Tab-separated table of C-alpha atoms in Angstrom:
chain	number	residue	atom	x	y	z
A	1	UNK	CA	101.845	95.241	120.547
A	2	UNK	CA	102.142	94.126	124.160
A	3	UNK	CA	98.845	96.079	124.742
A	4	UNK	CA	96.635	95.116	121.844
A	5	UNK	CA	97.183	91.454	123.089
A	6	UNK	CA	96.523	92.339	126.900
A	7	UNK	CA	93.139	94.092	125.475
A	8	UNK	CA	92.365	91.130	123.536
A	9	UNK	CA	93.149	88.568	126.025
A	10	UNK	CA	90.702	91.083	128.609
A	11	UNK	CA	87.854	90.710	126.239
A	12	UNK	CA	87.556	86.706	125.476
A	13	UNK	CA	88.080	86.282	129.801
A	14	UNK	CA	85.206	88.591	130.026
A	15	UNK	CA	83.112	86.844	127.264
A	16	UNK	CA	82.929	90.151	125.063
A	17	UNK	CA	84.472	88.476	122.035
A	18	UNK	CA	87.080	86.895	120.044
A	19	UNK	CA	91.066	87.731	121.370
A	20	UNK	CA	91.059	90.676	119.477
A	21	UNK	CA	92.521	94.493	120.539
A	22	UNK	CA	94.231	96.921	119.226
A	23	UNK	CA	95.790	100.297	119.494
A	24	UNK	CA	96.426	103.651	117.184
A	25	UNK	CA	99.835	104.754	118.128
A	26	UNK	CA	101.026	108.343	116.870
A	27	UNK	CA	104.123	110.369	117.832
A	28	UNK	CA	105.197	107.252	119.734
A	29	UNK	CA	102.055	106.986	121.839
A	30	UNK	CA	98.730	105.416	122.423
A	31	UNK	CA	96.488	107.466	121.251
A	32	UNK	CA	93.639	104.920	120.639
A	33	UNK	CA	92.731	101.361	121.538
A	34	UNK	CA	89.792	98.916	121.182
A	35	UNK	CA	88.812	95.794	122.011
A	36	UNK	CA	86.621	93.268	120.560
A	37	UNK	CA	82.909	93.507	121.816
A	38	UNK	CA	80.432	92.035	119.163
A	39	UNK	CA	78.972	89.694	121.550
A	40	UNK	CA	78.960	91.953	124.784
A	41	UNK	CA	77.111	94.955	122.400
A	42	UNK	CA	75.416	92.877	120.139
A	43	UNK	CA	77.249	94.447	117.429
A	44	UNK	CA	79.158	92.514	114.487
A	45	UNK	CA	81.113	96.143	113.280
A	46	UNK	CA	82.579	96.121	117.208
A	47	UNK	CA	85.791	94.917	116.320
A	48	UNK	CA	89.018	95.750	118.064
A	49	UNK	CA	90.552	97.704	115.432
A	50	UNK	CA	87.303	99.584	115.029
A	51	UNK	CA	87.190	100.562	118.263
A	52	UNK	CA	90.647	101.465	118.481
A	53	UNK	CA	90.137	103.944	115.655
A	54	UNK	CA	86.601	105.760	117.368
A	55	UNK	CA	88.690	106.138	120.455
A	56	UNK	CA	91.890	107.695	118.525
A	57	UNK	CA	89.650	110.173	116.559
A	58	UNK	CA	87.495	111.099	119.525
A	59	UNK	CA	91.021	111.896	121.722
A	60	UNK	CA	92.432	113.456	118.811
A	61	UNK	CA	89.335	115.937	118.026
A	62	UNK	CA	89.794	114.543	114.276
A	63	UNK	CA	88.491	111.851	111.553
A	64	UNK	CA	92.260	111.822	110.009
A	65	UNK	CA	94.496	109.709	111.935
A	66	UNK	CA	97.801	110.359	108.975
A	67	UNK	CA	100.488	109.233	110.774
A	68	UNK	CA	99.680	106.735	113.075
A	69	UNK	CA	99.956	103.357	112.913
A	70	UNK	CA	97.918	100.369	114.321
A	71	UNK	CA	99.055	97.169	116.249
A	72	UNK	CA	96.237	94.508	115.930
A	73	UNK	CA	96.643	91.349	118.458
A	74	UNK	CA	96.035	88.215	116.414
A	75	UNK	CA	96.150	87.825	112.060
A	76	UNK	CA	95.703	90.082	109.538
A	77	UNK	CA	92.583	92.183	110.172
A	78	UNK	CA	89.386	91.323	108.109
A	79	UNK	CA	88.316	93.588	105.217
A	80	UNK	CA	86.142	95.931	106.514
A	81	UNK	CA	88.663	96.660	109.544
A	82	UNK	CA	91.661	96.904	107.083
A	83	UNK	CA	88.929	99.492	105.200
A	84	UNK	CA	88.341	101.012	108.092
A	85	UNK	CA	92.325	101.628	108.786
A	86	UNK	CA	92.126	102.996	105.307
A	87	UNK	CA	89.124	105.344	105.655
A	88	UNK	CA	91.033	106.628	108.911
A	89	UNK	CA	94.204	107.204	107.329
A	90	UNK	CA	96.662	104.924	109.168
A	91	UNK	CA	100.226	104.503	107.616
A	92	UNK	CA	101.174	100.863	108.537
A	93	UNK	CA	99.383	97.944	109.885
A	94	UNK	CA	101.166	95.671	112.652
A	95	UNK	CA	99.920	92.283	113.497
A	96	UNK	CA	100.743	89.258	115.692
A	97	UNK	CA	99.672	87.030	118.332
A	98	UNK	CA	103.250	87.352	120.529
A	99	UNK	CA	104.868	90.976	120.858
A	100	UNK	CA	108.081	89.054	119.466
A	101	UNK	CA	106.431	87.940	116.124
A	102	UNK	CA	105.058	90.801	114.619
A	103	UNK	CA	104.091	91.720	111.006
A	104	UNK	CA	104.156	94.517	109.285
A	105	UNK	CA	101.177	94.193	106.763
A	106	UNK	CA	102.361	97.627	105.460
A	107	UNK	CA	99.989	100.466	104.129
A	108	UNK	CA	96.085	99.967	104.529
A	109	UNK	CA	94.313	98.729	101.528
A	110	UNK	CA	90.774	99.650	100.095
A	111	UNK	CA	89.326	96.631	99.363
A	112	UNK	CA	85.879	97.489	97.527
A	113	UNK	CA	82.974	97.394	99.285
């Protein structure tokens, strides 16, 4: 969780975005992590968790990331990244804006498009 918040705290210093990162953790490592960029590519989809789930896949060689879990730095993750943590085929979602306050928003839900 510690390093979804550094990522998002990165991105609004730099002026990429909202305090938002995240990272796919599988096997008890990083495997993935993102950062919010809408503003600095002009992009609404580039959300942290997004991000953090194209980097995962493209380490990992795969679209299925069963297994893994995500730690999201801030609230609950809007619906089309908590779709998009479905899609991918997280387990759990963690969120929280202090490593020592997390949530566990549980299993990824599809919420219709």
């Amino acid at each position: 969780m510690a390093r979804a918040i550094a990522l998002g705290e990165a991105t609004s210093a730099a002026g990429h975005g909202m305090a938002y990162g995240a990272v796919v953790v599988k096997g008890g490592k990083i495997v993935g992590e993102g950062a919010n960029r809408i503003y600095a590519d002009h992009d609404p989809t580039a959300h942290g968790e997004v991000r953090a789930i194209q980097d995962a896949c493209r380490r990992l060689g795969a679209r299925d990331l069963a297994g893994a879990v995500i730690y999201i730095s801030g609230g609950a993750p809007c619906p089309m990244c908590a779709t998009a943590c479905y899609w991918a085929g997280l387990e759990r979602l963690y969120h929280a804006t202090d490593p020592d306050n997390i949530t566990d928003a549980g299993a990824p839900r599809y919420a219709q498009c």
